[in-house]
PDB file of C-alpha atoms in Angstrom:
ATOM      1  CA  MET A   1      -3.949 -33.979 -21.048  1.00 32.00           C
ATOM      2  CA  MET A   2      -4.130 -34.396 -17.267  1.00 35.00           C
ATOM      3  CA  PHE A   3      -5.502 -31.578 -15.073  1.00 31.00           C
ATOM      4  CA  SER A   4      -4.581 -30.851 -11.474  1.00 32.00           C
ATOM      5  CA  ARG A   5      -7.310 -30.723  -8.793  1.00 32.00           C
ATOM      6  CA  LEU A   6      -5.852 -27.502  -7.355  1.00 31.00           C
ATOM      7  CA  PHE A   7      -8.448 -24.749  -7.634  1.00 34.00           C
ATOM      8  CA  LEU A   8      -7.615 -21.142  -6.877  1.00 35.00           C
ATOM      9  CA  VAL A   9      -9.770 -18.067  -7.261  1.00 37.00           C
ATOM     10  CA  TYR A  10      -8.186 -14.663  -7.531  1.00 36.00           C
ATOM     11  CA  LEU A  11      -9.887 -11.642  -5.984  1.00 36.00           C
ATOM     12  CA  PRO A  12      -8.791  -8.073  -6.734  1.00 34.00           C
ATOM     13  CA  VAL A  13      -8.007  -5.977  -3.679  1.00 34.00           C
ATOM     14  CA  ALA A  14      -7.623  -2.287  -4.422  1.00 33.00           C
ATOM     15  CA  PHE A  15      -5.501  -1.295  -1.411  1.00 31.00           C
ATOM     16  CA  ALA A  16      -2.725  -3.707  -2.294  1.00 32.00           C
ATOM     17  CA  LYS A  17      -2.804  -2.975  -6.015  1.00 29.00           C
ATOM     18  CA  SER A  18      -2.318  -6.697  -6.223  1.00 32.00           C
ATOM     19  CA  ILE A  19      -4.298  -9.880  -5.970  1.00 31.00           C
ATOM     20  CA  VAL A  20      -5.294 -11.920  -2.934  1.00 37.00           C
ATOM     21  CA  GLN A  21      -4.866 -15.557  -3.733  1.00 35.00           C
ATOM     22  CA  ALA A  22      -7.592 -17.271  -1.750  1.00 36.00           C
ATOM     23  CA  GLY A  23      -7.472 -20.866  -0.702  1.00 35.00           C
ATOM     24  CA  PHE A  24      -4.989 -23.462   0.437  1.00 34.00           C
ATOM     25  CA  GLY A  25      -3.137 -21.050   2.760  1.00 37.00           C
ATOM     26  CA  GLN A  26      -1.144 -19.368   0.008  1.00 35.00           C
ATOM     27  CA  GLU A  27      -0.360 -15.709   0.449  1.00 39.00           C
ATOM     28  CA  ILE A  28       0.900 -12.796  -1.586  1.00 36.00           C
ATOM     29  CA  THR A  29       2.910 -10.095   0.154  1.00 36.00           C
ATOM     30  CA  PHE A  30       1.101  -6.806   0.758  1.00 37.00           C
ATOM     31  CA  ALA A  31       2.579  -3.381   1.301  1.00 36.00           C
ATOM     32  CA  LYS A  32       3.736  -3.317   4.921  1.00 38.00           C
ATOM     33  CA  ARG A  33       2.946  -0.426   7.238  1.00 39.00           C
ATOM     34  CA  VAL A  34       4.763  -0.405  10.580  1.00 41.00           C
ATOM     35  CA  GLN A  35       3.822   1.856  13.469  1.00 46.00           C
ATOM     36  CA  GLN A  36       6.536   3.309  15.665  1.00 49.00           C
ATOM     37  CA  SER A  37       5.631   4.064  19.273  1.00 52.00           C
ATOM     38  CA  SER A  38       7.483   4.695  22.491  1.00 56.00           C
ATOM     39  CA  SER A  39       6.021   1.721  24.372  1.00 68.00           C
ATOM     40  CA  CYS A  40       4.368  -1.583  23.574  1.00 71.00           C
ATOM     41  CA  ALA A  41       1.978  -0.915  26.485  1.00 63.00           C
ATOM     42  CA  ASP A  42       0.862   2.334  24.790  1.00 66.00           C
ATOM     43  CA  LEU A  43      -0.617   0.201  22.017  1.00 69.00           C
ATOM     44  CA  SER A  44      -2.585  -2.160  24.252  1.00 68.00           C
ATOM     45  CA  GLN A  45      -5.555   0.147  24.784  1.00 72.00           C
ATOM     46  CA  PRO A  46      -8.768  -0.881  22.963  1.00 68.00           C
ATOM     47  CA  THR A  47      -9.338   0.921  19.723  1.00 84.00           C
ATOM     48  CA  THR A  48     -11.112   0.299  16.427  1.00 92.00           C
ATOM     49  CA  PHE A  49     -10.314  -1.815  13.411  1.00 94.00           C
ATOM     50  CA  SER A  50     -10.828  -0.272   9.987  1.00 96.00           C
ATOM     51  CA  LEU A  51     -12.124  -2.920   7.578  1.00 96.00           C
ATOM     52  CA  LYS A  52     -11.617  -1.739   3.990  1.00 96.00           C
ATOM     53  CA  ASP A  53     -12.064  -2.854   0.398  1.00 97.00           C
ATOM     54  CA  ILE A  54     -14.307  -5.764   1.384  1.00 96.00           C
ATOM     55  CA  THR A  55     -14.997  -8.101  -1.537  1.00 96.00           C
ATOM     56  CA  TYR A  56     -17.134 -11.258  -1.462  1.00 96.00           C
ATOM     57  CA  LEU A  57     -17.600 -13.850  -4.194  1.00 95.00           C
ATOM     58  CA  LYS A  58     -19.756 -16.976  -4.283  1.00 93.00           C
ATOM     59  CA  ILE A  59     -19.624 -19.315  -7.269  1.00 90.00           C
ATOM     60  CA  GLU A  60     -21.850 -22.342  -7.687  1.00 88.00           C
ATOM     61  CA  GLN A  61     -21.598 -24.654 -10.681  1.00 84.00           C
ATOM     62  CA  TYR A  62     -24.685 -26.602 -11.662  1.00 75.00           C
ATOM     63  CA  PRO A  63     -24.311 -30.400 -11.422  1.00 69.00           C
ATOM     64  CA  THR A  64     -23.897 -30.824 -15.152  1.00 61.00           C
ATOM     65  CA  MET A  65     -20.852 -28.501 -15.077  1.00 61.00           C
ATOM     66  CA  ALA A  66     -19.338 -29.375 -11.676  1.00 58.00           C
ATOM     67  CA  THR A  67     -15.687 -29.387 -12.765  1.00 68.00           C
ATOM     68  CA  VAL A  68     -14.775 -26.789 -10.124  1.00 73.00           C
ATOM     69  CA  PRO A  69     -16.077 -27.026  -6.538  1.00 79.00           C
ATOM     70  CA  ASN A  70     -18.590 -24.449  -5.355  1.00 88.00           C
ATOM     71  CA  SER A  71     -16.882 -21.797  -3.252  1.00 92.00           C
ATOM     72  CA  THR A  72     -17.538 -18.735  -1.144  1.00 93.00           C
ATOM     73  CA  GLU A  73     -14.756 -16.227  -0.511  1.00 96.00           C
ATOM     74  CA  ILE A  74     -14.136 -12.919   1.205  1.00 96.00           C
ATOM     75  CA  ALA A  75     -11.072 -10.635   1.119  1.00 97.00           C
ATOM     76  CA  PHE A  76     -10.368  -7.288   2.771  1.00 97.00           C
ATOM     77  CA  GLU A  77      -7.778  -4.992   4.337  1.00 97.00           C
ATOM     78  CA  VAL A  78      -7.741  -4.523   8.118  1.00 96.00           C
ATOM     79  CA  VAL A  79      -6.011  -1.693   9.994  1.00 94.00           C
ATOM     80  CA  ASN A  80      -5.723  -1.769  13.791  1.00 90.00           C
ATOM     81  CA  ASN A  81      -6.007   1.922  14.644  1.00 89.00           C
ATOM     82  CA  ALA A  82      -4.163   1.415  17.972  1.00 84.00           C
ATOM     83  CA  ASN A  83      -0.944   0.347  16.275  1.00 84.00           C
ATOM     84  CA  GLY A  84      -1.469   1.505  12.675  1.00 87.00           C
ATOM     85  CA  VAL A  85      -0.575  -1.876  11.186  1.00 89.00           C
ATOM     86  CA  SER A  86      -2.336  -2.780   7.937  1.00 93.00           C
ATOM     87  CA  THR A  87      -2.692  -6.361   6.717  1.00 94.00           C
ATOM     88  CA  GLY A  88      -4.732  -8.411   4.276  1.00 96.00           C
ATOM     89  CA  CYS A  89      -7.228 -11.135   5.169  1.00 97.00           C
ATOM     90  CA  SER A  90      -9.075 -13.678   3.059  1.00 96.00           C
ATOM     91  CA  ALA A  91     -11.196 -16.740   3.739  1.00 96.00           C
ATOM     92  CA  GLN A  92     -12.643 -19.421   1.494  1.00 95.00           C
ATOM     93  CA  ASN A  93     -15.247 -22.101   2.158  1.00 93.00           C
ATOM     94  CA  VAL A  94     -15.741 -24.903  -0.371  1.00 91.00           C
ATOM     95  CA  GLU A  95     -18.647 -27.264  -0.988  1.00 87.00           C
ATOM     96  CA  ILE A  96     -17.526 -30.862  -1.404  1.00 82.00           C
ATOM     97  CA  GLY A  97     -19.886 -33.772  -1.999  1.00 79.00           C
ATOM     98  CA  GLY A  98     -22.913 -31.502  -1.740  1.00 79.00           C
ATOM     99  CA  ARG A  99     -21.935 -30.169   1.706  1.00 86.00           C
ATOM    100  CA  TRP A 100     -20.355 -26.871   2.664  1.00 88.00           C
ATOM    101  CA  GLY A 101     -17.468 -27.070   5.122  1.00 88.00           C
ATOM    102  CA  ASP A 102     -18.384 -26.308   8.728  1.00 88.00           C
ATOM    103  CA  ASP A 103     -16.117 -23.386   9.562  1.00 90.00           C
ATOM    104  CA  SER A 104     -18.395 -21.978  12.285  1.00 87.00           C
ATOM    105  CA  ASN A 105     -15.616 -22.255  14.883  1.00 90.00           C
ATOM    106  CA  TYR A 106     -12.656 -21.672  12.566  1.00 93.00           C
ATOM    107  CA  TRP A 107     -10.365 -18.622  12.560  1.00 96.00           C
ATOM    108  CA  TYR A 108      -8.704 -18.022   9.182  1.00 96.00           C
ATOM    109  CA  LYS A 109      -5.121 -16.778   9.348  1.00 96.00           C
ATOM    110  CA  CYS A 110      -4.397 -13.384   7.803  1.00 96.00           C
ATOM    111  CA  VAL A 111      -1.033 -12.145   6.533  1.00 95.00           C
ATOM    112  CA  ASP A 112       1.422 -11.807   9.453  1.00 91.00           C
ATOM    113  CA  ARG A 113       3.091  -8.474  10.113  1.00 92.00           C
ATOM    114  CA  SER A 114       5.580  -6.963  12.558  1.00 88.00           C
ATOM    115  CA  LEU A 115       5.014  -4.105  14.959  1.00 83.00           C
ATOM    116  CA  GLU A 116       7.941  -1.747  15.571  1.00 82.00           C
ATOM    117  CA  VAL A 117       8.096  -0.214  19.037  1.00 79.00           C
ATOM    118  CA  ASP A 118      11.117   1.793  20.185  1.00 78.00           C
ATOM    119  CA  GLY A 119      13.296   0.146  17.537  1.00 82.00           C
ATOM    120  CA  ASN A 120      12.203  -3.402  18.480  1.00 82.00           C
ATOM    121  CA  GLN A 121      10.183  -5.692  16.188  1.00 85.00           C
ATOM    122  CA  TYR A 122       7.238  -7.670  17.625  1.00 85.00           C
ATOM    123  CA  PRO A 123       5.522 -10.371  15.543  1.00 89.00           C
ATOM    124  CA  LEU A 124       1.868  -9.499  15.071  1.00 90.00           C
ATOM    125  CA  SER A 125      -0.690 -12.219  14.308  1.00 94.00           C
ATOM    126  CA  THR A 126      -4.106 -11.492  12.784  1.00 95.00           C
ATOM    127  CA  SER A 127      -6.997 -13.850  12.059  1.00 97.00           C
ATOM    128  CA  LEU A 128     -10.614 -13.602  10.955  1.00 96.00           C
ATOM    129  CA  HIS A 129     -13.805 -15.480  11.674  1.00 96.00           C
ATOM    130  CA  ILE A 130     -16.913 -15.200   9.523  1.00 95.00           C
ATOM    131  CA  VAL A 131     -20.501 -16.334   9.860  1.00 94.00           C
ATOM    132  CA  TRP A 132     -21.258 -16.430   6.129  1.00 92.00           C
ATOM    133  CA  ASP A 133     -25.067 -16.364   6.163  1.00 89.00           C
ATOM    134  CA  GLN A 134     -25.208 -13.483   8.699  1.00 94.00           C
ATOM    135  CA  TRP A 135     -22.439 -11.340   7.162  1.00 94.00           C
ATOM    136  CA  LYS A 136     -20.863 -11.234  10.635  1.00 96.00           C
ATOM    137  CA  LEU A 137     -17.080 -10.731  10.539  1.00 95.00           C
ATOM    138  CA  SER A 138     -14.677 -10.829  13.518  1.00 96.00           C
ATOM    139  CA  VAL A 139     -11.001  -9.874  13.527  1.00 96.00           C
ATOM    140  CA  ASN A 140      -8.508 -10.975  16.198  1.00 94.00           C
ATOM    141  CA  GLN A 141      -5.043  -9.418  16.389  1.00 93.00           C
ATOM    142  CA  SER A 142      -2.374 -10.204  18.987  1.00 90.00           C
ATOM    143  CA  TRP A 143       1.253  -9.537  19.852  1.00 86.00           C
ATOM    144  CA  GLU A 144       3.546 -10.006  22.854  1.00 84.00           C
ATOM    145  CA  CYS A 145       5.430  -7.166  24.554  1.00 79.00           C
ATOM    146  CA  ASP A 146       8.913  -7.402  26.122  1.00 74.00           C
ATOM    147  CA  SER A 147       7.366  -7.978  29.525  1.00 72.00           C
ATOM    148  CA  GLY A 148       5.900 -11.232  28.175  1.00 76.00           C
ATOM    149  CA  SER A 149       2.376  -9.864  28.375  1.00 76.00           C
ATOM    150  CA  GLN A 150       0.108 -10.804  25.482  1.00 83.00           C
ATOM    151  CA  VAL A 151      -1.949  -8.018  23.900  1.00 84.00           C
ATOM    152  CA  ARG A 152      -5.049  -9.113  21.989  1.00 88.00           C
ATOM    153  CA  HIS A 153      -7.673  -6.956  20.297  1.00 89.00           C
ATOM    154  CA  ILE A 154     -10.924  -8.423  18.938  1.00 93.00           C
ATOM    155  CA  ALA A 155     -13.567  -6.595  16.912  1.00 95.00           C
ATOM    156  CA  THR A 156     -16.812  -7.782  15.334  1.00 95.00           C
ATOM    157  CA  ALA A 157     -18.908  -6.090  12.651  1.00 96.00           C
ATOM    158  CA  THR A 158     -21.981  -6.999  10.660  1.00 96.00           C
ATOM    159  CA  LEU A 159     -21.452  -6.120   7.021  1.00 96.00           C
ATOM    160  CA  THR A 160     -24.077  -4.503   4.784  1.00 95.00           C
ATOM    161  CA  PRO A 161     -23.021  -5.544   1.287  1.00 95.00           C
ATOM    162  CA  SER A 162     -24.423  -4.616  -2.068  1.00 96.00           C
ATOM    163  CA  CYS A 163     -24.471  -7.618  -4.349  1.00 96.00           C
ATOM    164  CA  GLN A 164     -24.851  -8.429  -7.996  1.00 96.00           C
ATOM    165  CA  GLU A 165     -26.105 -11.896  -8.898  1.00 95.00           C
ATOM    166  CA  THR A 166     -25.459 -13.514 -12.253  1.00 94.00           C
ATOM    167  CA  LYS A 167     -27.150 -16.728 -13.334  1.00 92.00           C
ATOM    168  CA  SER A 168     -26.686 -18.842 -16.410  1.00 87.00           C
ATOM    169  CA  ALA A 169     -27.563 -22.370 -17.414  1.00 83.00           C
ATOM    170  CA  PHE A 170     -24.232 -23.479 -15.968  1.00 84.00           C
ATOM    171  CA  GLN A 171     -23.465 -21.395 -12.893  1.00 87.00           C
ATOM    172  CA  TYR A 172     -24.567 -18.919 -10.263  1.00 91.00           C
ATOM    173  CA  ILE A 173     -22.288 -16.049  -9.210  1.00 93.00           C
ATOM    174  CA  ASN A 174     -22.912 -13.640  -6.344  1.00 95.00           C
ATOM    175  CA  ASN A 175     -20.371 -10.801  -6.320  1.00 96.00           C
ATOM    176  CA  CYS A 176     -20.609  -8.367  -3.389  1.00 96.00           C
ATOM    177  CA  ASP A 177     -18.808  -5.323  -2.055  1.00 96.00           C
ATOM    178  CA  ALA A 178     -19.341  -3.984   1.455  1.00 96.00           C
ATOM    179  CA  PRO A 179     -18.697  -0.414   2.565  1.00 97.00           C
ATOM    180  CA  ASP A 180     -15.681   0.285   4.770  1.00 97.00           C
ATOM    181  CA  VAL A 181     -16.423  -0.280   8.470  1.00 95.00           C
ATOM    182  CA  GLU A 182     -14.962   1.022  11.739  1.00 96.00           C
ATOM    183  CA  ALA A 183     -15.424  -1.810  14.256  1.00 95.00           C
ATOM    184  CA  PRO A 184     -14.832  -1.126  17.990  1.00 94.00           C
ATOM    185  CA  ALA A 185     -12.205  -3.472  19.419  1.00 91.00           C
ATOM    186  CA  THR A 186     -12.047  -4.923  22.900  1.00 88.00           C
ATOM    187  CA  LEU A 187      -8.930  -5.924  24.801  1.00 83.00           C
ATOM    188  CA  GLN A 188      -8.947  -9.632  25.620  1.00 79.00           C
TER     189      GLN A 188
END
């Protein structure tokens, strides 16, 4: 029997009553919440991001059992309180050949949404950046108004997770949950 080298880890996310499929850019559709407002400019003022249902998982296989690469993952819901749009974000870093990927300057793409303003739909793009060993999480969300002006909100928060470690002769698992966070956003 031949096995594929495609490895996916599934993380439960309570808000979606679904599963976030982390890795390889695959997404599952989340419940969509669209904010209606009278003006795109009304939504450009800095606000806060609500980061919810934050789940972290790190799995390391010991060399004798290294059939699956070591991985670190995070998944959460983000709500921009200026526009009311909710979306899901997840990121995964994988160790290959004894080295973790350098994602220190990488922004992971979250699930895209649309923003409804005065009956018009505006594509809304969200991404996340994480500094894994510092639990520092940044969220960047942007959209373009009719006038052609780009609106971009960025927020950063340091998470305070509670973790449960499990060790066996074959693997190490660190499963963490972080409390919901309100992160002040700045207009870029």
